[in-house]
Coordinates of C-alpha atoms and ligand atoms in Angstrom, one line a residue:
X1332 CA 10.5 9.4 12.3
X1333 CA 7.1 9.6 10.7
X1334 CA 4.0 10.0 13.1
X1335 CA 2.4 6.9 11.7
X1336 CA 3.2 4.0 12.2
X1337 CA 1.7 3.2 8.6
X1338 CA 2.3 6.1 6.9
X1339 CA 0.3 6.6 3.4
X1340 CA 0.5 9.9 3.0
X1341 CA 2.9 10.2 0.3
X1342 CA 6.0 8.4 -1.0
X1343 CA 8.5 11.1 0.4
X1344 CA 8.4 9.8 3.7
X1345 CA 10.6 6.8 3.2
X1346 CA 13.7 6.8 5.7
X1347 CA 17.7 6.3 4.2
X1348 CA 18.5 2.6 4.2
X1349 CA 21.4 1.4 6.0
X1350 CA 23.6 1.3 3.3
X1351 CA 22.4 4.3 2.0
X1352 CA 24.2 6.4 5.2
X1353 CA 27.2 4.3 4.6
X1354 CA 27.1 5.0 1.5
X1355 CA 26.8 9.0 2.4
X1356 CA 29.6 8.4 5.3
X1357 CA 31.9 7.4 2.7
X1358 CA 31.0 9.0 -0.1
X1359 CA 34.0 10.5 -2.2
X1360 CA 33.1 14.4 -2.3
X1361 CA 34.5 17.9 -3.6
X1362 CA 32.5 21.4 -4.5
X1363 CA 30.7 20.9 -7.1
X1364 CA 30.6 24.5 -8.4
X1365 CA 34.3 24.9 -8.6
X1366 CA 35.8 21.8 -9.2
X1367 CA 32.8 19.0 -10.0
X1368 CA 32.0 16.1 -7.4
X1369 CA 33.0 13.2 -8.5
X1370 CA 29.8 11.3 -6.8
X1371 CA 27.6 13.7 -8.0
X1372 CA 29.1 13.3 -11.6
X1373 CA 28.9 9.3 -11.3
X1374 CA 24.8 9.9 -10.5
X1375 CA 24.4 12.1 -13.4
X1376 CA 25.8 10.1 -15.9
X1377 CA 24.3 7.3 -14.6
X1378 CA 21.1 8.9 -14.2
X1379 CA 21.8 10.4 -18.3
X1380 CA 22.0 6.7 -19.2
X1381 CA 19.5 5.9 -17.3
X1382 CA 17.2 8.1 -18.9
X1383 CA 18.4 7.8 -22.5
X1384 CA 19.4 11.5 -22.4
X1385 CA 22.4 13.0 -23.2
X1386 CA 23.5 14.8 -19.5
X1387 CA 21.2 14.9 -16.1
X1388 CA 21.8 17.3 -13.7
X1389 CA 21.5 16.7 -10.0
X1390 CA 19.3 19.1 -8.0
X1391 CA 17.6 19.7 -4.9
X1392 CA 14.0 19.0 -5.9
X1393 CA 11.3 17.9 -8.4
X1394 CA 10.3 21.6 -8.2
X1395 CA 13.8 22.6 -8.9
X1396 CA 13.9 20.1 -11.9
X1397 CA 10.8 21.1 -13.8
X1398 CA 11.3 25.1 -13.1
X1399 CA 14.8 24.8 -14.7
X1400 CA 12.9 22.4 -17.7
X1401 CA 10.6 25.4 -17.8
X1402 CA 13.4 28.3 -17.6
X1403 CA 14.9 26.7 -20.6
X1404 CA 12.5 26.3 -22.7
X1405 CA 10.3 28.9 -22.4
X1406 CA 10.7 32.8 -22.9
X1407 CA 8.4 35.8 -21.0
X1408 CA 5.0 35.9 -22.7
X1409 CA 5.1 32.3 -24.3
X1410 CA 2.6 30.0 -23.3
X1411 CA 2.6 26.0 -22.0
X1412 CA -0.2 23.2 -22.7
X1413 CA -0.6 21.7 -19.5
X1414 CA -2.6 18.8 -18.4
X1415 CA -5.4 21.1 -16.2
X1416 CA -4.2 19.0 -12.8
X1417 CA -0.8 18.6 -13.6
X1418 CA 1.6 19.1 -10.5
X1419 CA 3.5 22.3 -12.4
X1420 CA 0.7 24.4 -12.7
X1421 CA -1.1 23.2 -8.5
X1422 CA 1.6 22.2 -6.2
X1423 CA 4.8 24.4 -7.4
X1424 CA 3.9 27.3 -5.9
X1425 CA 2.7 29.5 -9.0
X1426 CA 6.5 29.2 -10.2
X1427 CA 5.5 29.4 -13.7
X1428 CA 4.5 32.8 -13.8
X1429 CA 6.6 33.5 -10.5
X1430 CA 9.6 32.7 -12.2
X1431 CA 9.3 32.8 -16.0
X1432 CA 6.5 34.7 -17.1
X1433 CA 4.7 32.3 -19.1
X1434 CA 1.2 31.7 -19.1
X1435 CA -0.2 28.1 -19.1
X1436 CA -3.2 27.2 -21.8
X1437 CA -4.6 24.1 -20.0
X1438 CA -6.6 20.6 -21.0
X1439 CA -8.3 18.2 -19.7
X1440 CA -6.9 14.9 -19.9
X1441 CA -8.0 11.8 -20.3
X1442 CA -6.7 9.5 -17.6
X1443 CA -4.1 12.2 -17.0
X1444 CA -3.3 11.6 -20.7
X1445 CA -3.3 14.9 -23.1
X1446 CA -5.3 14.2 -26.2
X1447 CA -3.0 15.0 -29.0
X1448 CA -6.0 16.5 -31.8
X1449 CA -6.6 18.7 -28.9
X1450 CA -3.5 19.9 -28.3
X1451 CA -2.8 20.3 -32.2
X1452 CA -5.8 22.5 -31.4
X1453 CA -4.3 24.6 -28.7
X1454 CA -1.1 25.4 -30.7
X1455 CA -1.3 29.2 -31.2
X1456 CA -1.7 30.1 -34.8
X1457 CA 1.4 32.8 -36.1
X1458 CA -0.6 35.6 -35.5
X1459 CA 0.9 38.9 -34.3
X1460 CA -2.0 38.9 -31.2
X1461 CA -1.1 35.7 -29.7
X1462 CA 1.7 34.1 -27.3
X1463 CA 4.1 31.8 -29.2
X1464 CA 3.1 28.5 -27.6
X1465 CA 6.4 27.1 -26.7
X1466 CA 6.4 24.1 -24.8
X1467 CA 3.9 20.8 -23.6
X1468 CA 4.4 18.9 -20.7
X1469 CA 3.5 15.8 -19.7
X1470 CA 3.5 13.9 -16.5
X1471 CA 4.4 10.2 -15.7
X1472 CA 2.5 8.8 -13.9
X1473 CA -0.1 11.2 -13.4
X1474 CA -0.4 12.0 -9.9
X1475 CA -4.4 14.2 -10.1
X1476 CA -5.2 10.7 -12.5
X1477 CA -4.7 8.5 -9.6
X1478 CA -1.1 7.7 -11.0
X1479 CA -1.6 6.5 -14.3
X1480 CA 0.8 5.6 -17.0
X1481 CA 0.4 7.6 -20.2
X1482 CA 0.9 5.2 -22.7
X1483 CA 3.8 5.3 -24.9
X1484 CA 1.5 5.7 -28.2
X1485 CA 0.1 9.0 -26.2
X1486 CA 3.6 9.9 -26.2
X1487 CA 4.8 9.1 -29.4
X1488 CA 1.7 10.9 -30.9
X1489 CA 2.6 14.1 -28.7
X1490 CA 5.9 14.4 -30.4
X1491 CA 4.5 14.0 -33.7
X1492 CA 2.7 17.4 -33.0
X1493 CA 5.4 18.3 -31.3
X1494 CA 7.4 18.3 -34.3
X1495 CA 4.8 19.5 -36.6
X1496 CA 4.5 22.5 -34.8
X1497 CA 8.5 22.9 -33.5
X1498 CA 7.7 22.5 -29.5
X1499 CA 9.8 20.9 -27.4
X1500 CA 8.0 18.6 -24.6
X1501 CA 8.8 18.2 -21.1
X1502 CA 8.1 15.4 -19.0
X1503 CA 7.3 15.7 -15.4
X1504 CA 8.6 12.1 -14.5
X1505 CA 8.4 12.6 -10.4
X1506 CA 7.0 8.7 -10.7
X1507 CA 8.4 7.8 -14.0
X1508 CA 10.2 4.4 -12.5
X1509 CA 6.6 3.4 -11.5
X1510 CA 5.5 3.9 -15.0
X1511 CA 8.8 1.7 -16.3
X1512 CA 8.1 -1.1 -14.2
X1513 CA 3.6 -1.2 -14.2
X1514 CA 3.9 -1.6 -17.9
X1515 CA 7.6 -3.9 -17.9
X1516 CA 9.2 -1.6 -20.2
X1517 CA 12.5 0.4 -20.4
X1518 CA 12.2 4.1 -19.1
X1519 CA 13.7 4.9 -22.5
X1520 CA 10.6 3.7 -24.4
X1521 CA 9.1 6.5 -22.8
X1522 CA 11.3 9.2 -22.7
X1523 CA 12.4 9.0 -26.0
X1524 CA 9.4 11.1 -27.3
X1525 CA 10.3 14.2 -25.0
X1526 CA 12.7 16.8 -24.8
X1527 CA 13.5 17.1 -21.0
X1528 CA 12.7 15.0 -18.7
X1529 CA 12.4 15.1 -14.8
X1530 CA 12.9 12.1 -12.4
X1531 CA 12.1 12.4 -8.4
X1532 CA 15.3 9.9 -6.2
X1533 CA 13.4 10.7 -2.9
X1534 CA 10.0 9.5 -3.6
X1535 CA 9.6 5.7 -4.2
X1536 CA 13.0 5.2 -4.9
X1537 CA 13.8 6.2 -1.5
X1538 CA 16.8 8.4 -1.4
X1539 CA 16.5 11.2 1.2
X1540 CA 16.7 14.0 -1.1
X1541 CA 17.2 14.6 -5.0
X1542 CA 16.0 15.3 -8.4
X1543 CA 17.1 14.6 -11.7
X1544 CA 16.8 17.1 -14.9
X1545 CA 18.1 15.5 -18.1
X1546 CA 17.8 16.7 -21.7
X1547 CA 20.6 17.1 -24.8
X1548 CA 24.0 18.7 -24.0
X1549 CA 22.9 22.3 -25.2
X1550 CA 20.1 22.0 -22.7
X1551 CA 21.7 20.6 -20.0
X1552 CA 24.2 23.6 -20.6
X1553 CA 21.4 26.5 -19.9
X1554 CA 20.1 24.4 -17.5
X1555 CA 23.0 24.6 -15.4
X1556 CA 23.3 27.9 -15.9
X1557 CA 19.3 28.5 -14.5
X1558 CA 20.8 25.5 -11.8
X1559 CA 23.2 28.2 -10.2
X1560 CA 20.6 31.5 -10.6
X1561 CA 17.6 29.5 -8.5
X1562 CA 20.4 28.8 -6.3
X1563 CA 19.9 24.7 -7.0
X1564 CA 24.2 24.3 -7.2
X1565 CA 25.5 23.1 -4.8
X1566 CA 28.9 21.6 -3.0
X1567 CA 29.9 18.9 -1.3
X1568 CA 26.6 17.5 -2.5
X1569 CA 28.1 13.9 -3.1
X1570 CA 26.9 12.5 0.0
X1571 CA 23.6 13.1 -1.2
X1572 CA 24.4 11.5 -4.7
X1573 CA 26.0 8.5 -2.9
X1574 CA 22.2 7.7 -1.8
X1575 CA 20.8 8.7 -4.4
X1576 CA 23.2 5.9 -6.7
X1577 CA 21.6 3.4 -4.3
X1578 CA 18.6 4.0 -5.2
X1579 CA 18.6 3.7 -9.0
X1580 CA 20.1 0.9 -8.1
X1581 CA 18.3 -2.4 -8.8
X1582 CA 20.6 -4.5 -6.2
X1583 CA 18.8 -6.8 -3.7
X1584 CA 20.8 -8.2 -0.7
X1585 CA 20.5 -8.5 3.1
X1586 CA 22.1 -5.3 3.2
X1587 CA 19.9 -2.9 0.7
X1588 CA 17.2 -3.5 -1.8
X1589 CA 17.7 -0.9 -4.8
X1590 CA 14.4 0.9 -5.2
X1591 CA 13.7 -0.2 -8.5
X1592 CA 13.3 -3.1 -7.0
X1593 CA 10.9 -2.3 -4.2
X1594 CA 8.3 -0.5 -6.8
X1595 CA 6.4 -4.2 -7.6
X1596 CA 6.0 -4.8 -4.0
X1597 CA 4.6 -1.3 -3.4
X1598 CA 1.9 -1.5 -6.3
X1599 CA 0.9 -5.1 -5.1
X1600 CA 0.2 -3.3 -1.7
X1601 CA -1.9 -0.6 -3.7
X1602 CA -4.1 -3.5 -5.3
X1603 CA -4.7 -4.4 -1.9
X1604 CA -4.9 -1.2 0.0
X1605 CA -7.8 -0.3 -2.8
X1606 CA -9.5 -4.1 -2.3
X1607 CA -9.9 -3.3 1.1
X1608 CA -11.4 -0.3 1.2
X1609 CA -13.5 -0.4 -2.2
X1610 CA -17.3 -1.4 -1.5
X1611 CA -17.2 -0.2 2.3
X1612 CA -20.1 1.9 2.7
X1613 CA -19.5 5.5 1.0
X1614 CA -15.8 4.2 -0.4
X1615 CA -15.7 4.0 -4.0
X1616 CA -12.2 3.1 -5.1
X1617 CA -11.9 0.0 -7.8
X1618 CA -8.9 -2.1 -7.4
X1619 CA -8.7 -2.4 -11.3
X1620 CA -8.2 1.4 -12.0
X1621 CA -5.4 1.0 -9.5
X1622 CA -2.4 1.1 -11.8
X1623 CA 0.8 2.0 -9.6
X1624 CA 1.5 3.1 -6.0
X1625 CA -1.3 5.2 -6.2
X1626 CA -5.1 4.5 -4.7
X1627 CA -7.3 7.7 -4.5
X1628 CA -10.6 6.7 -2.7
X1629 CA -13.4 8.8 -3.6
X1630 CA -15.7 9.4 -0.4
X1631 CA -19.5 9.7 -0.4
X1632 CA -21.0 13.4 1.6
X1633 CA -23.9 10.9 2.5
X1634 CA -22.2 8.1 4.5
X1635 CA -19.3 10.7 5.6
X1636 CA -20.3 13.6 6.5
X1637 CA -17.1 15.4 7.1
X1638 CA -16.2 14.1 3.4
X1639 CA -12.5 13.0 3.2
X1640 CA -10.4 15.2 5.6
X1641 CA -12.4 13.7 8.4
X1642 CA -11.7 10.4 7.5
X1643 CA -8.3 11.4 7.3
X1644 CA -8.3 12.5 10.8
X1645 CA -10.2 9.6 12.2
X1646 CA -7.7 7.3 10.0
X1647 CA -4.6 8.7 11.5
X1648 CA -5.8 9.0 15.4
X1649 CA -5.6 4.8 14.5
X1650 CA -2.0 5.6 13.6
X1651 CA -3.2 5.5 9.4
X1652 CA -1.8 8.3 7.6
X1653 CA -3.4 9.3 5.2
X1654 CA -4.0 12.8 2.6
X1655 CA -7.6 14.4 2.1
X1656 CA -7.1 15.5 -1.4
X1657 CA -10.3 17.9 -1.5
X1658 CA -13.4 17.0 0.4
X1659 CA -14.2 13.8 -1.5
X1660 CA -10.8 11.8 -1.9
X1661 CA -8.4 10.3 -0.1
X1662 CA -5.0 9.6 -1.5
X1663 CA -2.8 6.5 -0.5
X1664 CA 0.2 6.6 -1.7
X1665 CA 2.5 2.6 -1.0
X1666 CA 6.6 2.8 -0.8
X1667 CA 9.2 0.4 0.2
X1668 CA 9.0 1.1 3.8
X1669 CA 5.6 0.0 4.0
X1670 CA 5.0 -4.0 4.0
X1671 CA 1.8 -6.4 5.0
X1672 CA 1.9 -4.8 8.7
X1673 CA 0.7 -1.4 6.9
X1674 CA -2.3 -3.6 5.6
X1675 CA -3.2 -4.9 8.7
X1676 CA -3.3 -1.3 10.7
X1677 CA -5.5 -0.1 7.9
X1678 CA -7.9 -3.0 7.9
X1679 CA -8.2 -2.5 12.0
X1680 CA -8.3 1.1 11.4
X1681 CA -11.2 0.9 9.2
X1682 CA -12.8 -1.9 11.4
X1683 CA -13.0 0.8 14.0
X1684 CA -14.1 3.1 12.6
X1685 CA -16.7 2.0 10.1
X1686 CA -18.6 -0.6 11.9
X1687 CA -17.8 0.6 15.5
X1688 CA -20.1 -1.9 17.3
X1689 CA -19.2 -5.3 15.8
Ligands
PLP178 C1 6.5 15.2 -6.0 C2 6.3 15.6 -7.3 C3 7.1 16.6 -7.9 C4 8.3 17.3 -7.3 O1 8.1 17.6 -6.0 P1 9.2 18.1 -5.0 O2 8.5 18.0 -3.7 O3 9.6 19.5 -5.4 O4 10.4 17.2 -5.1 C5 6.9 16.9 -9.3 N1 5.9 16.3 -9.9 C6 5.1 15.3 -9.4 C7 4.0 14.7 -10.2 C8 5.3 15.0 -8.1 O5 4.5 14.0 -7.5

């Protein structure tokens, strides 16, 4: 049970659906090392077709996914262009040094989009005193950006230095549904321009717990190989598939509504969560840069004092979860278990504790 009643803090907290445990009561299973699950193997191929790739692998964690997209594609001493706030390099835990070796060279993007003359730019000449610059990666949406899409022409011009320059590209696609369905386009249209390509089941989409890694064959081959050295393999693991299949689903009934189909709910919400609080005193958050389930809220020092983790504090002893994400932004972050009651305990929430005395 989440400790809010509205919880915003992040798209991970949604609970199993009702059909999802029957789902996981009744899923077929077997060890997946030794023989193959058969519900595992009917959400990687689904999730392969899903995300125009040739075989997805099934692992533990968005973490997991990228590190293995990483392991196979870079080797010690290489180096990665990164977006400079891209979730590899600041929430994983320094993994890719930790765990490959690599050093990262880092831009600034542009509404979390790389530029591509910069990164042409960044590519390490053949020289005998530089890394070998090995890989990009990009991430859909952008989480740092305030989840923005990065536009397929972005993409498409990546891969055309990409291929100029013989570099594969990664895509950190944690939210790439969101991206699919705020622009009303296949996830293919996107993925199509990278390499490898990462997709989070337990965010938005609402299964308890899951990642998907999918690339070509020969990649999906070393990456199972790296799948069973982080110790990401594992058995019976078809009960978590079986929820998992339910939500790439895009089924709507009394009993279960696919998550796909949840996602235009949860950025309506967003629209509204950032109407509400945009032009409160010290709140700065335009609806219109509001493209997905994301809202950061920037927060004045001069109206708020104790900047955005207080607010965060005050917001949640009103039962509004919230994240502080630095001193001067908060992050809401709209799912499918939030709905028009959500809106309402914000709106008293900030009633109470903006204008106290009316
Ligand atoms: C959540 C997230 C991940 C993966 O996180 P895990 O907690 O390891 O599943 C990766 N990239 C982005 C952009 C994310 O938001």
């Amino acid at each position: 049970m989440s400790p809010f009643p509205a919880d915003f803090r992040s798209d991970t907290v949604t609970a199993p659906t009702p059909a999802m445990r029957r789902a996981m009561a009744e899923a077929v299973v077997g060890d997946d090392v030794l023989d193959g699950d058969p519900t595992v193997a009917e959400l990687e191929a689904r999730g392969a077709e899903w995300l125009g790739k040739e075989r997805a692998l099934f692992v533990p964690s968005g973490t997991m996914a990228n590190q293995l997209a990483l392991g196979v594609w870079t080797r010690p001493g290489d180096e990665v262009i990164c977006e400079a706030h891209c979730h590899i390099l600041s929430y994983e835990s320094g993994a890719l040094g930790a765990l490959h070796g690599v050093q990262s060279r880092t831009l600034e993007g542009h509404r979390g989009a790389l530029d591509p003359d910069e990164v042409r730019a960044a590519i390490r000449p053949d020289f005998v005193h530089c890394p070998d610059t090995a890989l990009i990666t990009v991430e859909q949406t952008h989480m740092s950006a305030g989840g923005r899409v990065v536009p397929e022409a972005n993409l498409a011009a990546l891969r055309a230095v990409a291929d100029e320059a013989g570099l594969r590209i990664h895509m950190d696609g944690a939210r790439l549904a969101h991206a699919a369905v705020a622009s009303a386009r296949p996830v293919t249209d996107f993925t199509r321009h990278v390499d490898s390509v990462s997709l989070c089941l337990s965010k938005a989409l609402g299964a308890p717990v899951g990642s998907l890694i999918a690339g070509s064959e020969d990649f999906a081959e070393r990456a199972t190989f790296l799948r069973k050295r982080f110790g990401g393999w594992m058995r019976q693991s078809g009960v978590l598939a079986a929820a998992a299949l339910l939500a790439l689903d895009d089924r709507e009934d009394e009993e279960h509504v696919g998550g796909l189909a949840t996602l235009p709910a949860a950025h309506a919400l967003a629209q509204q969560v950032a109407a509400r609080l945009d032009g409160e005193p010290g709140l700065i958050c335009p609806p219109e840069e509001v493209e997905t389930n994301l809202v950061l809220c920037a927060v004045a020092a001069e109206e708020h004092p104790g900047g955005a983790p207080a607010l965060a504090d005050a917001l949640g002893a009103h039962g509004v979860g919230v994240m502080a994400l630095g001193p001067d932004t908060l992050r809401f972050v709209t799912h499918r278990d939030l709905d028009g009651t959500a809106l309402d305990r914000l709106d008293a929430a900030l009633t109470a504790i903006l204008s106290p005395s009316t």
